[in-house]
PDB file of C-alpha atoms and ligand atoms in Angstrom:
ATOM      1  CA  MET J   1     130.073 134.369 118.609  1.00 61.00           C
ATOM      2  CA  THR J   2     127.938 131.418 119.694  1.00 79.00           C
ATOM      3  CA  ASP J   3     125.284 130.118 117.316  1.00 89.00           C
ATOM      4  CA  ALA J   4     122.068 129.226 119.161  1.00 86.00           C
ATOM      5  CA  GLY J   5     121.122 127.106 116.163  1.00 89.00           C
ATOM      6  CA  ALA J   6     124.176 124.918 116.658  1.00 89.00           C
ATOM      7  CA  ASP J   7     123.374 124.397 120.339  1.00 86.00           C
ATOM      8  CA  TYR J   8     119.738 123.483 119.855  1.00 85.00           C
ATOM      9  CA  ARG J   9     118.792 119.826 120.401  1.00 85.00           C
ATOM     10  CA  PHE J  10     115.809 118.610 118.394  1.00 81.00           C
ATOM     11  CA  ARG J  11     113.508 116.028 119.931  1.00 80.00           C
ATOM     12  CA  ASP J  12     114.400 112.724 118.275  1.00 76.00           C
ATOM     13  CA  GLY J  13     113.984 109.068 119.213  1.00 75.00           C
ATOM     14  CA  ALA J  14     117.666 108.566 118.353  1.00 82.00           C
ATOM     15  CA  ALA J  15     118.775 111.748 120.153  1.00 84.00           C
ATOM     16  CA  HIS J  16     121.276 109.952 122.386  1.00 89.00           C
ATOM     17  CA  LEU J  17     122.925 108.294 119.370  1.00 91.00           C
ATOM     18  CA  ILE J  18     123.045 111.559 117.412  1.00 94.00           C
ATOM     19  CA  ALA J  19     124.534 113.326 120.452  1.00 93.00           C
ATOM     20  CA  GLU J  20     127.363 110.769 120.486  1.00 95.00           C
ATOM     21  CA  ILE J  21     128.040 111.394 116.788  1.00 97.00           C
ATOM     22  CA  ASP J  22     127.999 115.172 117.347  1.00 96.00           C
ATOM     23  CA  ALA J  23     130.463 114.749 120.211  1.00 96.00           C
ATOM     24  CA  ALA J  24     132.778 112.598 118.074  1.00 97.00           C
ATOM     25  CA  LEU J  25     132.791 115.346 115.440  1.00 98.00           C
ATOM     26  CA  ASP J  26     133.476 118.022 118.055  1.00 96.00           C
ATOM     27  CA  ARG J  27     136.399 115.972 119.408  1.00 97.00           C
ATOM     28  CA  GLY J  28     137.811 115.634 115.896  1.00 98.00           C
ATOM     29  CA  GLU J  29     137.505 111.832 115.905  1.00 98.00           C
ATOM     30  CA  ILE J  30     135.431 111.951 112.724  1.00 98.00           C
ATOM     31  CA  ASP J  31     135.059 114.530 109.953  1.00 98.00           C
ATOM     32  CA  GLU J  32     131.782 115.776 108.508  1.00 98.00           C
ATOM     33  CA  ALA J  33     131.672 112.987 105.929  1.00 98.00           C
ATOM     34  CA  GLY J  34     132.023 110.584 108.858  1.00 98.00           C
ATOM     35  CA  TRP J  35     129.196 112.381 110.664  1.00 98.00           C
ATOM     36  CA  HIS J  36     126.850 111.869 107.697  1.00 98.00           C
ATOM     37  CA  ALA J  37     127.962 108.252 107.283  1.00 98.00           C
ATOM     38  CA  ARG J  38     127.277 107.447 110.933  1.00 97.00           C
ATOM     39  CA  VAL J  39     123.860 109.120 110.897  1.00 97.00           C
ATOM     40  CA  ALA J  40     123.027 107.218 107.696  1.00 97.00           C
ATOM     41  CA  ASP J  41     124.052 103.981 109.425  1.00 97.00           C
ATOM     42  CA  ILE J  42     121.263 104.623 111.955  1.00 95.00           C
ATOM     43  CA  VAL J  43     118.625 105.734 109.454  1.00 96.00           C
ATOM     44  CA  ARG J  44     119.260 103.192 106.658  1.00 97.00           C
ATOM     45  CA  PRO J  45     118.579  99.905 108.507  1.00 97.00           C
ATOM     46  CA  ALA J  46     115.701 101.350 110.520  1.00 96.00           C
ATOM     47  CA  TYR J  47     113.830 102.720 107.493  1.00 97.00           C
ATOM     48  CA  LEU J  48     114.567  99.756 105.232  1.00 98.00           C
ATOM     49  CA  ALA J  49     113.344  97.272 107.853  1.00 97.00           C
ATOM     50  CA  ALA J  50     110.151  99.244 108.487  1.00 97.00           C
ATOM     51  CA  THR J  51     106.856  97.630 107.541  1.00 96.00           C
ATOM     52  CA  THR J  52     104.719 100.726 106.939  1.00 97.00           C
ATOM     53  CA  PRO J  53     105.259 103.599 104.477  1.00 98.00           C
ATOM     54  CA  GLN J  54     105.155 106.017 107.398  1.00 98.00           C
ATOM     55  CA  ALA J  55     107.920 104.189 109.278  1.00 97.00           C
ATOM     56  CA  GLN J  56     109.971 104.046 106.067  1.00 97.00           C
ATOM     57  CA  SER J  57     109.881 107.841 106.334  1.00 97.00           C
ATOM     58  CA  GLY J  58     110.811 107.862 110.020  1.00 95.00           C
ATOM     59  CA  HIS J  59     107.294 108.409 111.367  1.00 94.00           C
ATOM     60  CA  SER J  60     105.938 106.147 114.098  1.00 91.00           C
ATOM     61  CA  GLY J  61     102.212 106.677 113.429  1.00 94.00           C
ATOM     62  CA  ASP J  62      99.686 105.469 110.872  1.00 96.00           C
ATOM     63  CA  ALA J  63      98.335 107.282 107.799  1.00 97.00           C
ATOM     64  CA  VAL J  64      95.991 109.457 109.894  1.00 97.00           C
ATOM     65  CA  ALA J  65      98.787 110.456 112.264  1.00 95.00           C
ATOM     66  CA  TRP J  66     101.059 111.139 109.263  1.00 97.00           C
ATOM     67  CA  GLU J  67      98.566 113.542 107.748  1.00 97.00           C
ATOM     68  CA  HIS J  68      97.993 115.203 111.108  1.00 96.00           C
ATOM     69  CA  ALA J  69     101.722 115.691 111.709  1.00 96.00           C
ATOM     70  CA  ARG J  70     103.060 116.390 108.211  1.00 97.00           C
ATOM     71  CA  GLY J  71      99.947 117.985 106.715  1.00 98.00           C
ATOM     72  CA  ILE J  72     100.945 121.400 108.064  1.00 97.00           C
ATOM     73  CA  ILE J  73     103.706 121.507 105.441  1.00 98.00           C
ATOM     74  CA  ALA J  74     100.922 122.182 102.940  1.00 98.00           C
ATOM     75  CA  ASP J  75     100.141 125.406 104.836  1.00 98.00           C
ATOM     76  CA  ALA J  76     103.388 126.798 103.385  1.00 98.00           C
ATOM     77  CA  ILE J  77     102.337 126.019  99.809  1.00 98.00           C
ATOM     78  CA  ASP J  78     100.340 128.958  98.501  1.00 98.00           C
ATOM     79  CA  ARG J  79     100.524 128.466  94.727  1.00 98.00           C
ATOM     80  CA  ASP J  80     101.169 125.921  91.976  1.00 98.00           C
ATOM     81  CA  GLY J  81     104.801 124.897  91.561  1.00 98.00           C
ATOM     82  CA  THR J  82     107.606 122.429  92.113  1.00 98.00           C
ATOM     83  CA  PHE J  83     108.267 120.991  95.577  1.00 98.00           C
ATOM     84  CA  LEU J  84     111.590 119.413  96.562  1.00 99.00           C
ATOM     85  CA  ASP J  85     111.562 117.231  99.665  1.00 98.00           C
ATOM     86  CA  VAL J  86     115.132 117.270 100.980  1.00 98.00           C
ATOM     87  CA  GLY J  87     115.450 114.009 102.894  1.00 98.00           C
ATOM     88  CA  CYS J  88     112.674 112.300 100.955  1.00 98.00           C
ATOM     89  CA  ALA J  89     113.319 108.818 102.423  1.00 98.00           C
ATOM     90  CA  ASN J  90     110.765 106.477 100.771  1.00 98.00           C
ATOM     91  CA  GLY J  91     109.013 109.386  99.049  1.00 98.00           C
ATOM     92  CA  LEU J  92     105.874 109.385 101.176  1.00 98.00           C
ATOM     93  CA  LEU J  93     105.852 113.159 101.641  1.00 98.00           C
ATOM     94  CA  MET J  94     106.346 113.683  97.880  1.00 98.00           C
ATOM     95  CA  GLU J  95     103.337 111.467  97.326  1.00 98.00           C
ATOM     96  CA  THR J  96     101.036 112.873 100.011  1.00 98.00           C
ATOM     97  CA  ILE J  97     101.801 116.588  99.629  1.00 98.00           C
ATOM     98  CA  VAL J  98     100.338 116.436  96.118  1.00 98.00           C
ATOM     99  CA  GLY J  99      96.943 115.366  97.450  1.00 98.00           C
ATOM    100  CA  TRP J 100      96.954 117.758 100.408  1.00 98.00           C
ATOM    101  CA  CYS J 101      97.634 120.670  98.071  1.00 98.00           C
ATOM    102  CA  ALA J 102      95.205 119.443  95.394  1.00 98.00           C
ATOM    103  CA  ALA J 103      92.462 119.513  98.026  1.00 97.00           C
ATOM    104  CA  ARG J 104      93.094 123.255  98.227  1.00 96.00           C
ATOM    105  CA  GLY J 105      93.220 123.699  94.451  1.00 98.00           C
ATOM    106  CA  ILE J 106      97.032 123.875  94.258  1.00 98.00           C
ATOM    107  CA  ARG J 107      98.988 121.753  91.776  1.00 98.00           C
ATOM    108  CA  ILE J 108     102.366 120.536  93.008  1.00 98.00           C
ATOM    109  CA  GLU J 109     105.074 118.702  91.052  1.00 98.00           C
ATOM    110  CA  PRO J 110     107.095 116.764  93.654  1.00 98.00           C
ATOM    111  CA  TYR J 111     110.840 116.048  93.631  1.00 98.00           C
ATOM    112  CA  GLY J 112     113.040 114.299  96.199  1.00 98.00           C
ATOM    113  CA  LEU J 113     116.628 114.203  97.403  1.00 98.00           C
ATOM    114  CA  ASP J 114     118.157 111.774  99.868  1.00 98.00           C
ATOM    115  CA  ILE J 115     121.689 111.135 101.044  1.00 98.00           C
ATOM    116  CA  VAL J 116     121.049 107.392 101.419  1.00 98.00           C
ATOM    117  CA  VAL J 117     121.267 105.607  98.056  1.00 98.00           C
ATOM    118  CA  GLU J 118     119.071 102.729  99.190  1.00 98.00           C
ATOM    119  CA  LEU J 119     116.288 105.061 100.340  1.00 98.00           C
ATOM    120  CA  ALA J 120     116.303 106.965  97.059  1.00 98.00           C
ATOM    121  CA  ALA J 121     116.053 103.566  95.324  1.00 98.00           C
ATOM    122  CA  LEU J 122     113.099 102.648  97.533  1.00 98.00           C
ATOM    123  CA  ALA J 123     111.392 105.951  96.716  1.00 98.00           C
ATOM    124  CA  ARG J 124     111.940 105.370  92.985  1.00 98.00           C
ATOM    125  CA  ALA J 125     110.518 101.845  93.261  1.00 98.00           C
ATOM    126  CA  ARG J 126     107.472 103.078  95.194  1.00 98.00           C
ATOM    127  CA  LEU J 127     106.898 106.054  92.911  1.00 98.00           C
ATOM    128  CA  PRO J 128     107.982 105.015  89.397  1.00 98.00           C
ATOM    129  CA  GLN J 129     106.106 107.997  87.943  1.00 98.00           C
ATOM    130  CA  TYR J 130     108.585 110.251  89.778  1.00 98.00           C
ATOM    131  CA  ALA J 131     111.703 108.048  89.437  1.00 98.00           C
ATOM    132  CA  GLU J 132     113.533 110.629  87.301  1.00 98.00           C
ATOM    133  CA  ARG J 133     112.868 113.287  89.937  1.00 98.00           C
ATOM    134  CA  ILE J 134     114.440 111.492  92.879  1.00 98.00           C
ATOM    135  CA  PHE J 135     118.081 112.407  93.428  1.00 98.00           C
ATOM    136  CA  VAL J 136     120.901 111.159  95.643  1.00 98.00           C
ATOM    137  CA  GLY J 137     123.106 113.665  97.408  1.00 98.00           C
ATOM    138  CA  ASN J 138     123.954 115.592 100.533  1.00 98.00           C
ATOM    139  CA  ALA J 139     121.818 118.726 100.812  1.00 98.00           C
ATOM    140  CA  LEU J 140     124.898 120.686 101.880  1.00 97.00           C
ATOM    141  CA  THR J 141     126.871 119.964  98.724  1.00 97.00           C
ATOM    142  CA  TRP J 142     124.344 118.781  96.102  1.00 98.00           C
ATOM    143  CA  SER J 143     124.365 120.604  92.768  1.00 97.00           C
ATOM    144  CA  ALA J 144     120.713 121.071  91.973  1.00 98.00           C
ATOM    145  CA  PRO J 145     119.812 120.494  88.292  1.00 98.00           C
ATOM    146  CA  MET J 146     117.112 123.173  88.586  1.00 98.00           C
ATOM    147  CA  ARG J 147     115.594 125.589  91.092  1.00 98.00           C
ATOM    148  CA  PHE J 148     112.450 124.685  93.011  1.00 98.00           C
ATOM    149  CA  ASP J 149     109.502 126.857  94.020  1.00 98.00           C
ATOM    150  CA  PHE J 150     109.209 125.125  97.401  1.00 98.00           C
ATOM    151  CA  VAL J 151     111.984 123.273  99.202  1.00 98.00           C
ATOM    152  CA  ARG J 152     111.437 121.449 102.489  1.00 98.00           C
ATOM    153  CA  VAL J 153     114.309 120.493 104.780  1.00 98.00           C
ATOM    154  CA  GLY J 154     115.193 119.506 108.338  1.00 97.00           C
ATOM    155  CA  LEU J 155     118.057 121.289 110.088  1.00 96.00           C
ATOM    156  CA  GLU J 156     119.014 118.033 111.793  1.00 95.00           C
ATOM    157  CA  TYR J 157     120.264 116.667 108.447  1.00 97.00           C
ATOM    158  CA  VAL J 158     123.641 118.327 108.961  1.00 97.00           C
ATOM    159  CA  PRO J 159     126.075 118.653 111.861  1.00 97.00           C
ATOM    160  CA  PRO J 160     124.767 121.296 114.304  1.00 96.00           C
ATOM    161  CA  ARG J 161     127.476 123.788 113.331  1.00 96.00           C
ATOM    162  CA  ARG J 162     126.400 123.587 109.657  1.00 97.00           C
ATOM    163  CA  ARG J 163     122.664 124.250 110.118  1.00 97.00           C
ATOM    164  CA  ARG J 164     123.016 127.907 109.286  1.00 97.00           C
ATOM    165  CA  ASP J 165     125.101 127.057 106.186  1.00 98.00           C
ATOM    166  CA  LEU J 166     122.414 124.598 105.094  1.00 98.00           C
ATOM    167  CA  VAL J 167     119.723 127.277 105.134  1.00 98.00           C
ATOM    168  CA  ALA J 168     121.964 129.753 103.290  1.00 98.00           C
ATOM    169  CA  ARG J 169     122.972 127.228 100.658  1.00 98.00           C
ATOM    170  CA  LEU J 170     119.464 126.019  99.949  1.00 98.00           C
ATOM    171  CA  LEU J 171     118.140 129.576  99.737  1.00 98.00           C
ATOM    172  CA  HIS J 172     120.895 130.708  97.381  1.00 96.00           C
ATOM    173  CA  GLU J 173     121.372 127.630  95.205  1.00 97.00           C
ATOM    174  CA  VAL J 174     118.295 125.417  95.336  1.00 98.00           C
ATOM    175  CA  VAL J 175     115.228 127.551  96.065  1.00 98.00           C
ATOM    176  CA  ALA J 176     113.935 129.612  93.120  1.00 98.00           C
ATOM    177  CA  GLY J 177     114.543 133.368  93.299  1.00 96.00           C
ATOM    178  CA  ASP J 178     110.896 133.887  94.214  1.00 96.00           C
ATOM    179  CA  GLY J 179     110.570 130.563  96.047  1.00 98.00           C
ATOM    180  CA  ARG J 180     110.173 129.466  99.642  1.00 98.00           C
ATOM    181  CA  LEU J 181     112.237 127.332 102.040  1.00 98.00           C
ATOM    182  CA  VAL J 182     110.165 125.294 104.485  1.00 98.00           C
ATOM    183  CA  ILE J 183     111.819 124.021 107.669  1.00 98.00           C
ATOM    184  CA  GLY J 184     110.304 121.179 109.686  1.00 96.00           C
ATOM    185  CA  VAL J 185     108.082 119.460 110.746  1.00 95.00           C
ATOM    186  CA  TYR J 186     109.280 119.374 114.348  1.00 94.00           C
ATOM    187  CA  ASN J 187     107.504 117.944 117.361  1.00 91.00           C
ATOM    188  CA  GLU J 188     108.157 120.056 120.373  1.00 89.00           C
ATOM    189  CA  ASP J 189     106.821 121.041 123.763  1.00 89.00           C
ATOM    190  CA  VAL J 190     104.364 123.904 123.385  1.00 87.00           C
ATOM    191  CA  ASP J 191     106.676 126.337 125.167  1.00 82.00           C
ATOM    192  CA  LEU J 192     109.606 125.454 122.864  1.00 82.00           C
ATOM    193  CA  ALA J 193     107.703 125.811 119.598  1.00 80.00           C
ATOM    194  CA  LEU J 194     108.857 129.373 118.984  1.00 87.00           C
ATOM    195  CA  THR J 195     112.512 128.661 119.737  1.00 90.00           C
ATOM    196  CA  LEU J 196     113.275 127.672 116.163  1.00 92.00           C
ATOM    197  CA  ARG J 197     111.797 130.913 114.907  1.00 94.00           C
ATOM    198  CA  GLY J 198     114.157 132.842 117.185  1.00 93.00           C
ATOM    199  CA  ILE J 199     117.117 130.808 115.933  1.00 94.00           C
ATOM    200  CA  VAL J 200     116.312 131.462 112.278  1.00 96.00           C
ATOM    201  CA  GLU J 201     115.745 135.153 112.963  1.00 96.00           C
ATOM    202  CA  GLY J 202     119.050 135.227 114.836  1.00 95.00           C
ATOM    203  CA  TRP J 203     120.681 134.101 111.581  1.00 96.00           C
ATOM    204  CA  GLY J 204     119.282 137.221 109.917  1.00 96.00           C
ATOM    205  CA  TYR J 205     116.251 135.781 108.110  1.00 97.00           C
ATOM    206  CA  ARG J 206     112.693 136.988 108.318  1.00 97.00           C
ATOM    207  CA  VAL J 207     110.306 134.146 109.100  1.00 97.00           C
ATOM    208  CA  ALA J 208     107.584 134.676 106.517  1.00 97.00           C
ATOM    209  CA  GLY J 209     105.167 132.256 108.135  1.00 97.00           C
ATOM    210  CA  ARG J 210     104.692 129.303 110.421  1.00 96.00           C
ATOM    211  CA  SER J 211     102.074 126.705 111.160  1.00 96.00           C
ATOM    212  CA  GLU J 212     101.454 124.631 114.234  1.00 95.00           C
ATOM    213  CA  ARG J 213      99.089 121.864 115.236  1.00 96.00           C
ATOM    214  CA  ARG J 214      98.533 120.095 118.560  1.00 94.00           C
ATOM    215  CA  HIS J 215      99.891 116.556 118.843  1.00 93.00           C
ATOM    216  CA  ARG J 216      97.001 114.084 118.773  1.00 90.00           C
ATOM    217  CA  ASN J 217      98.071 112.127 121.843  1.00 88.00           C
ATOM    218  CA  ARG J 218     100.597 114.186 123.759  1.00 88.00           C
ATOM    219  CA  ALA J 219      98.898 117.085 125.528  1.00 87.00           C
ATOM    220  CA  ASN J 220     101.902 119.377 125.822  1.00 92.00           C
ATOM    221  CA  GLU J 221     103.346 118.782 122.351  1.00 92.00           C
ATOM    222  CA  VAL J 222     102.852 120.480 118.989  1.00 94.00           C
ATOM    223  CA  HIS J 223     103.923 119.785 115.418  1.00 94.00           C
ATOM    224  CA  HIS J 224     105.293 122.914 113.835  1.00 95.00           C
ATOM    225  CA  VAL J 225     106.886 124.182 110.662  1.00 97.00           C
ATOM    226  CA  LEU J 226     108.141 127.579 109.492  1.00 97.00           C
ATOM    227  CA  TRP J 227     109.188 129.127 106.212  1.00 98.00           C
ATOM    228  CA  ILE J 228     111.551 131.726 104.799  1.00 98.00           C
ATOM    229  CA  ASP J 229     110.927 133.470 101.483  1.00 97.00           C
ATOM    230  CA  ALA J 230     113.644 133.969  98.875  1.00 96.00           C
ATOM    231  CA  PRO J 231     114.450 137.625  98.141  1.00 90.00           C
ATOM    232  CA  ALA J 232     112.369 138.071  94.960  1.00 90.00           C
ATOM    233  CA  ARG J 233     109.245 136.761  96.698  1.00 89.00           C
ATOM    234  CA  THR J 234     109.833 139.073  99.636  1.00 74.00           C
ATOM    235  CA  MET J 235     109.969 142.026  97.274  1.00 70.00           C
ATOM    236  CA  ALA J 236     106.910 140.966  95.268  1.00 61.00           C
TER     237      ALA J 236
HETATM  238  C1  SAM O   1     112.997 111.727 108.995  1.00 66.38           C
HETATM  239  S1  SAM O   1     113.370 111.356 107.305  1.00 66.38           S
HETATM  240  C2  SAM O   1     112.337 112.517 106.501  1.00 66.38           C
HETATM  241  C3  SAM O   1     111.134 111.855 105.890  1.00 66.38           C
HETATM  242  C4  SAM O   1     110.149 112.756 105.197  1.00 66.38           C
HETATM  243  N1  SAM O   1     110.709 113.504 104.115  1.00 66.38           N
HETATM  244  C5  SAM O   1     109.308 113.621 106.106  1.00 66.38           C
HETATM  245  O1  SAM O   1     108.391 114.171 105.629  1.00 66.38           O
HETATM  246  O2  SAM O   1     109.522 113.731 107.279  1.00 66.38           O
HETATM  247  C6  SAM O   1     114.970 112.087 107.033  1.00 66.38           C
HETATM  248  C7  SAM O   1     115.606 111.705 105.716  1.00 66.38           C
HETATM  249  O3  SAM O   1     116.610 112.668 105.421  1.00 66.38           O
HETATM  250  C8  SAM O   1     117.716 112.022 104.833  1.00 66.38           C
HETATM  251  N2  SAM O   1     118.890 112.876 105.032  1.00 66.38           N
HETATM  252  C9  SAM O   1     119.562 113.073 106.186  1.00 66.38           C
HETATM  253  N3  SAM O   1     120.577 113.927 106.009  1.00 66.38           N
HETATM  254  C10 SAM O   1     120.534 114.312 104.710  1.00 66.38           C
HETATM  255  C11 SAM O   1     121.329 115.208 103.930  1.00 66.38           C
HETATM  256  N4  SAM O   1     122.351 115.879 104.468  1.00 66.38           N
HETATM  257  N5  SAM O   1     121.000 115.371 102.620  1.00 66.38           N
HETATM  258  C12 SAM O   1     119.960 114.691 102.071  1.00 66.38           C
HETATM  259  N6  SAM O   1     119.188 113.828 102.774  1.00 66.38           N
HETATM  260  C13 SAM O   1     119.457 113.641 104.079  1.00 66.38           C
HETATM  261  C14 SAM O   1     117.773 110.694 105.558  1.00 66.38           C
HETATM  262  O4  SAM O   1     118.499 109.725 104.838  1.00 66.38           O
HETATM  263  C15 SAM O   1     116.290 110.371 105.727  1.00 66.38           C
HETATM  264  O5  SAM O   1     115.821 109.586 104.666  1.00 66.38           O
END
């Protein structure tokens, strides 16, 4: 059976490079460890050479654009709790989500995980108050030292054929029993913004919520995010 989630191509400035890495994996020229290593070889130098905190987290805009694009993640946070940013890069989301939630009266304790050692080190140096909460590992295989109330992730962090496994693993082993898995943010054409929801539902999950905001400069584009609730929260 084909997996629509494995066929989906996310909009990405490095899309052509990622497509080459995906193809090499499909041809058997590299294994999955090689896939992650090659993606990291693109991300590492670009983020470490960046001169703004936003660019060190892979975002091309300034602080205002960052809040506009990433701020919708806070729409998924509906109560006090722990928040794990999978793919935390320099830790900017860990840092900013706290303030966005505090503005709505919600207290968040941020944690981070990144596959790139040097980026985790950068996050620890930027956020010494959270240094003990920033981990190194691959989201697909990482043994979490605890469960988190909110976990954010991007499906593009794993080979396309493992996206579904990533969601299952995080929901079963990283998200708290009554927690929430947040997927995104993605920038997409308006008419594609619901595609991800269909993919996740096709995997058998109920999408508990989603949030979307118009791109500030690109008329036909939106930022969007969606979330899945862990079983105990669904039953509550
Ligand atoms: C675009 S940045 C995300 C920055 C930020 N967290 C945000 O709000 O958008 C993606 C980060 O995910 C990390 N990453 C990619 N694949 C990963 C994986 N399998 N496990 C953990 N981190 C991963 C990359 O090293 C990179 O730092």
